Amino acid sequence: MGIPEPNWRQPSAPSRRSRLNSIVLLVVLSIFLITLVGVKLVRLSEKAMSSQSRVADIKFSILPGLPALTIRKGSLYPANDPWKSYLASESTCPGGERTDLPLNQQADVMVCLINYARKRRGLPTLDTVPLLNGTSLKKAGKIVRCNEFAHNACGDDPAADVRAANYYGSWGENLYLGEGRLGAPRVALDGWLNSSEHRDNLFQPGWHSEGIAVMTAARVGEYSHVTIWVNQFGAD
């Protein structure tokens, strides 16, 4: 007795209606994604226009898990920056907007930028001295170690390190912290210039020497991927 073969049937080609339904579904999904992107662009544009602070690149993802897209190059400087003319050009102080250079090179760039700004103000340039370089570096280390962005980081007197180094002349200090690209030397100097107290310190005619320290950290307080700048001044 023969055993019949199982019932077998070759799948039929998709019907015309089935293909039409697939096309309609694809069109609807495309319209949804385009609308979603458009809404996000409008919201980000409104946010950027309403903000008076400097912003880094604006990024977003269309759907969770997809790579972020950069849709607008953020500005590193305030709109209508009144101190723009005090910022040395790239040809004068190369590397002013770079955060990928070795830290010692970034410090040299900052010295160039500060002296350019002081000359533009009609003031003498400053000599960089090892003592103030060292005490500036200690202050940056305290900020990172104690996770406290302050002149009196770790609860110490702001001038504790320079006094411990037997420096007793007139002394001043500017601090700056920036996330990502906002930590670049030229951007940091612009931050000081746009703050009256820091600007007055920077343009103090009695200063003759300075120290510069720059340090990076994964996090300080609420900020992440930061660059810390310490600029100390001396009258001697």
mmCIF file of C-alpha atoms in Angstrom:
data_model
loop_
_atom_site.group_PDB
_atom_site.id
_atom_site.type_symbol
_atom_site.label_atom_id
_atom_site.label_comp_id
_atom_site.label_asym_id
_atom_site.label_seq_id
_atom_site.Cartn_x
_atom_site.Cartn_y
_atom_site.Cartn_z
ATOM 1 C CA MET A 1 0.000 0.000 0.000
ATOM 2 C CA GLY A 2 1.465 3.219 -0.977
ATOM 3 C CA ILE A 3 1.887 6.094 1.441
ATOM 4 C CA PRO A 4 0.650 9.294 -0.053
ATOM 5 C CA GLU A 5 2.975 12.279 0.010
ATOM 6 C CA PRO A 6 2.055 15.054 2.365
ATOM 7 C CA ASN A 7 -0.047 17.818 0.953
ATOM 8 C CA TRP A 8 2.431 20.290 -0.563
ATOM 9 C CA ARG A 9 1.692 23.536 -2.303
ATOM 10 C CA GLN A 10 4.035 26.167 -3.702
ATOM 11 C CA PRO A 11 3.268 29.604 -2.096
ATOM 12 C CA SER A 12 1.408 31.792 -4.481
ATOM 13 C CA ALA A 13 2.814 35.191 -5.528
ATOM 14 C CA PRO A 14 1.736 38.112 -3.316
ATOM 15 C CA SER A 15 -1.524 39.564 -4.450
ATOM 16 C CA ARG A 16 -1.727 43.047 -5.910
ATOM 17 C CA ARG A 17 -3.713 44.209 -2.903
ATOM 18 C CA SER A 18 -1.030 42.895 -0.531
ATOM 19 C CA ARG A 19 1.690 44.800 -2.379
ATOM 20 C CA LEU A 20 -0.433 47.953 -2.295
ATOM 21 C CA ASN A 21 -0.951 47.645 1.465
ATOM 22 C CA SER A 22 2.825 47.307 1.980
ATOM 23 C CA ILE A 23 3.489 50.451 -0.069
ATOM 24 C CA VAL A 24 0.870 52.421 1.870
ATOM 25 C CA LEU A 25 2.367 51.275 5.189
ATOM 26 C CA LEU A 26 5.853 52.330 4.056
ATOM 27 C CA VAL A 27 4.598 55.753 2.971
ATOM 28 C CA VAL A 28 2.808 56.303 6.282
ATOM 29 C CA LEU A 29 5.913 55.302 8.254
ATOM 30 C CA SER A 30 8.071 57.684 6.174
ATOM 31 C CA ILE A 31 5.662 60.573 6.771
ATOM 32 C CA PHE A 32 5.705 59.819 10.506
ATOM 33 C CA LEU A 33 9.518 59.893 10.690
ATOM 34 C CA ILE A 34 9.731 63.111 8.623
ATOM 35 C CA THR A 35 7.160 64.771 10.903
ATOM 36 C CA LEU A 36 9.020 63.612 14.009
ATOM 37 C CA VAL A 37 12.307 65.039 12.722
ATOM 38 C CA GLY A 38 10.604 68.305 11.780
ATOM 39 C CA VAL A 39 9.130 68.742 15.256
ATOM 40 C CA LYS A 40 12.487 68.083 16.882
ATOM 41 C CA LEU A 41 14.225 70.559 14.588
ATOM 42 C CA VAL A 42 11.703 73.284 15.419
ATOM 43 C CA ARG A 43 11.989 72.674 19.154
ATOM 44 C CA LEU A 44 15.788 72.703 19.060
ATOM 45 C CA SER A 45 15.800 75.832 16.904
ATOM 46 C CA GLU A 46 13.509 77.642 19.352
ATOM 47 C CA LYS A 47 15.672 76.529 22.259
ATOM 48 C CA ALA A 48 18.847 77.759 20.559
ATOM 49 C CA MET A 49 17.335 81.157 19.694
ATOM 50 C CA SER A 50 15.948 81.714 23.206
ATOM 51 C CA SER A 51 19.244 80.861 24.920
ATOM 52 C CA GLN A 52 21.745 83.644 25.524
ATOM 53 C CA SER A 53 24.492 81.275 26.622
ATOM 54 C CA ARG A 54 27.128 79.690 24.420
ATOM 55 C CA VAL A 55 26.242 76.223 23.167
ATOM 56 C CA ALA A 56 28.176 73.314 21.763
ATOM 57 C CA ASP A 57 26.999 71.289 18.758
ATOM 58 C CA ILE A 58 23.301 70.425 18.901
ATOM 59 C CA LYS A 59 22.698 66.684 18.491
ATOM 60 C CA PHE A 60 19.674 64.432 18.541
ATOM 61 C CA SER A 61 18.599 60.899 17.651
ATOM 62 C CA ILE A 62 15.544 60.138 15.506
ATOM 63 C CA LEU A 63 14.811 56.914 17.372
ATOM 64 C CA PRO A 64 16.392 55.329 20.471
ATOM 65 C CA GLY A 65 19.495 53.370 19.590
ATOM 66 C CA LEU A 66 20.261 55.221 16.374
ATOM 67 C CA PRO A 67 23.440 57.338 16.097
ATOM 68 C CA ALA A 68 23.114 61.001 17.129
ATOM 69 C CA LEU A 69 23.042 63.548 14.328
ATOM 70 C CA THR A 70 24.660 66.983 14.435
ATOM 71 C CA ILE A 71 22.211 69.458 12.962
ATOM 72 C CA ARG A 72 23.802 72.813 13.791
ATOM 73 C CA LYS A 73 27.308 73.950 14.570
ATOM 74 C CA GLY A 74 27.100 75.531 17.997
ATOM 75 C CA SER A 75 28.620 78.920 18.691
ATOM 76 C CA LEU A 76 31.551 79.066 21.083
ATOM 77 C CA TYR A 77 31.083 82.768 21.770
ATOM 78 C CA PRO A 78 28.210 85.035 22.840
ATOM 79 C CA ALA A 79 26.233 86.771 20.134
ATOM 80 C CA ASN A 80 27.554 90.304 19.472
ATOM 81 C CA ASP A 81 30.548 89.618 21.729
ATOM 82 C CA PRO A 82 31.860 93.062 22.790
ATOM 83 C CA TRP A 83 35.337 91.636 23.499
ATOM 84 C CA LYS A 84 35.831 89.859 20.200
ATOM 85 C CA SER A 85 38.563 92.288 19.113
ATOM 86 C CA TYR A 86 40.602 91.283 22.183
ATOM 87 C CA LEU A 87 40.780 87.663 21.022
ATOM 88 C CA ALA A 88 43.924 86.905 19.040
ATOM 89 C CA SER A 89 43.392 85.324 15.638
ATOM 90 C CA GLU A 90 44.410 81.766 14.807
ATOM 91 C CA SER A 91 47.429 83.054 12.913
ATOM 92 C CA THR A 92 48.572 85.066 15.962
ATOM 93 C CA CYS A 93 47.955 82.390 18.612
ATOM 94 C CA PRO A 94 47.527 79.039 16.799
ATOM 95 C CA GLY A 95 45.381 76.397 18.500
ATOM 96 C CA GLY A 96 43.071 78.759 20.354
ATOM 97 C CA GLU A 97 39.973 76.640 19.756
ATOM 98 C CA ARG A 98 41.595 73.219 20.106
ATOM 99 C CA THR A 99 41.165 70.950 23.099
ATOM 100 C CA ASP A 100 43.063 68.013 21.612
ATOM 101 C CA LEU A 101 46.545 69.508 21.988
ATOM 102 C CA PRO A 102 48.816 68.401 24.852
ATOM 103 C CA LEU A 103 47.998 70.411 27.968
ATOM 104 C CA ASN A 104 51.397 72.138 28.042
ATOM 105 C CA GLN A 105 50.777 73.395 24.497
ATOM 106 C CA GLN A 106 47.318 74.623 25.445
ATOM 107 C CA ALA A 107 48.887 76.519 28.336
ATOM 108 C CA ASP A 108 51.345 78.182 25.931
ATOM 109 C CA VAL A 109 48.415 79.184 23.713
ATOM 110 C CA MET A 110 46.683 80.767 26.699
ATOM 111 C CA VAL A 111 49.805 82.792 27.559
ATOM 112 C CA CYS A 112 49.838 84.081 23.984
ATOM 113 C CA LEU A 113 46.135 84.971 24.155
ATOM 114 C CA ILE A 114 46.420 86.776 27.497
ATOM 115 C CA ASN A 115 49.391 88.850 26.420
ATOM 116 C CA TYR A 116 47.626 89.769 23.169
ATOM 117 C CA ALA A 117 44.571 90.970 25.110
ATOM 118 C CA ARG A 118 46.715 93.002 27.522
ATOM 119 C CA LYS A 119 48.637 94.624 24.666
ATOM 120 C CA ARG A 120 45.332 95.425 22.985
ATOM 121 C CA ARG A 121 44.357 97.152 26.241
ATOM 122 C CA GLY A 122 47.609 99.128 26.248
ATOM 123 C CA LEU A 123 49.120 97.138 29.123
ATOM 124 C CA PRO A 124 52.513 95.412 29.348
ATOM 125 C CA THR A 125 52.742 91.677 28.761
ATOM 126 C CA LEU A 126 53.317 89.325 31.705
ATOM 127 C CA ASP A 127 56.275 87.072 32.423
ATOM 128 C CA THR A 128 55.338 83.453 33.110
ATOM 129 C CA VAL A 129 57.147 82.309 36.252
ATOM 130 C CA PRO A 130 57.629 78.738 37.564
ATOM 131 C CA LEU A 131 56.411 79.569 41.094
ATOM 132 C CA LEU A 132 52.972 80.759 39.908
ATOM 133 C CA ASN A 133 52.774 77.949 37.359
ATOM 134 C CA GLY A 134 53.246 75.506 40.221
ATOM 135 C CA THR A 135 50.709 77.110 42.561
ATOM 136 C CA SER A 136 48.201 77.376 39.704
ATOM 137 C CA LEU A 137 48.599 73.647 39.080
ATOM 138 C CA LYS A 138 48.053 72.904 42.771
ATOM 139 C CA LYS A 139 44.802 74.886 42.720
ATOM 140 C CA ALA A 140 43.591 72.988 39.662
ATOM 141 C CA GLY A 141 44.446 69.723 41.431
ATOM 142 C CA LYS A 142 42.422 70.737 44.498
ATOM 143 C CA ILE A 143 39.414 71.565 42.339
ATOM 144 C CA VAL A 144 39.511 68.089 40.819
ATOM 145 C CA ARG A 145 40.422 66.229 44.003
ATOM 146 C CA CYS A 146 37.720 67.854 46.156
ATOM 147 C CA ASN A 147 35.211 68.066 43.318
ATOM 148 C CA GLU A 148 34.705 71.753 44.076
ATOM 149 C CA PHE A 149 35.063 74.537 41.527
ATOM 150 C CA ALA A 150 36.023 77.376 43.859
ATOM 151 C CA HIS A 151 38.950 79.595 44.810
ATOM 152 C CA ASN A 152 38.872 78.021 48.268
ATOM 153 C CA ALA A 153 38.627 74.436 47.022
ATOM 154 C CA CYS A 154 39.111 71.796 49.751
ATOM 155 C CA GLY A 155 38.349 74.504 52.327
ATOM 156 C CA ASP A 156 41.782 76.116 51.974
ATOM 157 C CA ASP A 157 42.430 79.840 51.883
ATOM 158 C CA PRO A 158 42.607 80.926 48.206
ATOM 159 C CA ALA A 159 46.198 82.141 48.638
ATOM 160 C CA ALA A 160 47.371 79.192 50.759
ATOM 161 C CA ASP A 161 49.621 77.687 48.084
ATOM 162 C CA VAL A 162 51.386 80.910 47.084
ATOM 163 C CA ARG A 163 51.993 81.814 50.716
ATOM 164 C CA ALA A 164 53.335 78.311 51.366
ATOM 165 C CA ALA A 165 55.728 78.926 48.455
ATOM 166 C CA ASN A 166 57.004 82.049 50.297
ATOM 167 C CA TYR A 167 55.366 84.508 47.936
ATOM 168 C CA TYR A 168 53.955 87.458 49.893
ATOM 169 C CA GLY A 169 53.436 90.113 47.233
ATOM 170 C CA SER A 170 50.113 91.201 45.707
ATOM 171 C CA TRP A 171 48.367 88.226 44.153
ATOM 172 C CA GLY A 172 45.248 87.484 42.090
ATOM 173 C CA GLU A 173 43.544 84.502 40.486
ATOM 174 C CA ASN A 174 41.060 83.754 37.700
ATOM 175 C CA LEU A 175 39.348 80.366 37.324
ATOM 176 C CA TYR A 176 37.421 78.894 34.408
ATOM 177 C CA LEU A 177 35.712 75.580 33.762
ATOM 178 C CA GLY A 178 34.241 74.501 30.429
ATOM 179 C CA GLU A 179 32.696 71.312 29.085
ATOM 180 C CA GLY A 180 33.960 69.832 25.831
ATOM 181 C CA ARG A 181 34.809 72.451 23.200
ATOM 182 C CA LEU A 182 33.977 75.231 25.682
ATOM 183 C CA GLY A 183 37.224 74.394 27.489
ATOM 184 C CA ALA A 184 39.439 75.633 24.626
ATOM 185 C CA PRO A 185 41.953 78.389 25.530
ATOM 186 C CA ARG A 186 40.417 81.129 23.365
ATOM 187 C CA VAL A 187 36.925 80.357 24.652
ATOM 188 C CA ALA A 188 38.115 80.402 28.269
ATOM 189 C CA LEU A 189 39.762 83.796 27.821
ATOM 190 C CA ASP A 190 36.576 85.127 26.237
ATOM 191 C CA GLY A 191 34.685 83.943 29.316
ATOM 192 C CA TRP A 192 37.013 85.977 31.531
ATOM 193 C CA LEU A 193 36.709 89.019 29.281
ATOM 194 C CA ASN A 194 32.926 88.908 29.506
ATOM 195 C CA SER A 195 32.993 88.881 33.320
ATOM 196 C CA SER A 196 33.700 92.290 34.876
ATOM 197 C CA GLU A 197 35.518 90.905 37.936
ATOM 198 C CA HIS A 198 37.705 88.546 35.907
ATOM 199 C CA ARG A 199 38.346 91.226 33.295
ATOM 200 C CA ASP A 200 39.447 93.723 35.946
ATOM 201 C CA ASN A 201 41.832 91.126 37.321
ATOM 202 C CA LEU A 202 43.168 90.308 33.855
ATOM 203 C CA PHE A 203 43.748 93.984 33.052
ATOM 204 C CA GLN A 204 45.214 94.962 36.417
ATOM 205 C CA PRO A 205 48.141 97.262 35.480
ATOM 206 C CA GLY A 206 50.100 96.311 38.607
ATOM 207 C CA TRP A 207 50.674 92.722 37.557
ATOM 208 C CA HIS A 208 54.132 91.821 36.241
ATOM 209 C CA SER A 209 54.071 88.014 36.323
ATOM 210 C CA GLU A 210 51.607 85.175 35.929
ATOM 211 C CA GLY A 211 51.151 81.424 36.142
ATOM 212 C CA ILE A 212 48.940 79.206 34.002
ATOM 213 C CA ALA A 213 47.626 75.714 34.683
ATOM 214 C CA VAL A 214 45.190 73.613 32.686
ATOM 215 C CA MET A 215 43.774 70.271 33.770
ATOM 216 C CA THR A 216 41.058 67.946 32.470
ATOM 217 C CA ALA A 217 38.637 65.825 34.475
ATOM 218 C CA ALA A 218 35.810 63.421 33.762
ATOM 219 C CA ARG A 219 33.551 65.339 36.118
ATOM 220 C CA VAL A 220 33.566 68.317 38.480
ATOM 221 C CA GLY A 221 30.276 68.917 40.256
ATOM 222 C CA GLU A 222 27.435 68.786 37.725
ATOM 223 C CA TYR A 223 29.781 69.204 34.760
ATOM 224 C CA SER A 224 31.341 66.375 32.759
ATOM 225 C CA HIS A 225 34.323 66.118 30.370
ATOM 226 C CA VAL A 226 35.687 69.406 31.658
ATOM 227 C CA THR A 227 38.790 71.525 31.232
ATOM 228 C CA ILE A 228 39.838 73.623 34.230
ATOM 229 C CA TRP A 229 41.920 76.763 33.794
ATOM 230 C CA VAL A 230 43.762 78.560 36.612
ATOM 231 C CA ASN A 231 45.458 81.886 35.901
ATOM 232 C CA GLN A 232 47.350 83.439 38.800
ATOM 233 C CA PHE A 233 48.906 86.912 38.828
ATOM 234 C CA GLY A 234 51.700 88.485 40.805
ATOM 235 C CA ALA A 235 53.052 92.003 41.252
ATOM 236 C CA ASP A 236 56.681 90.851 41.555
#
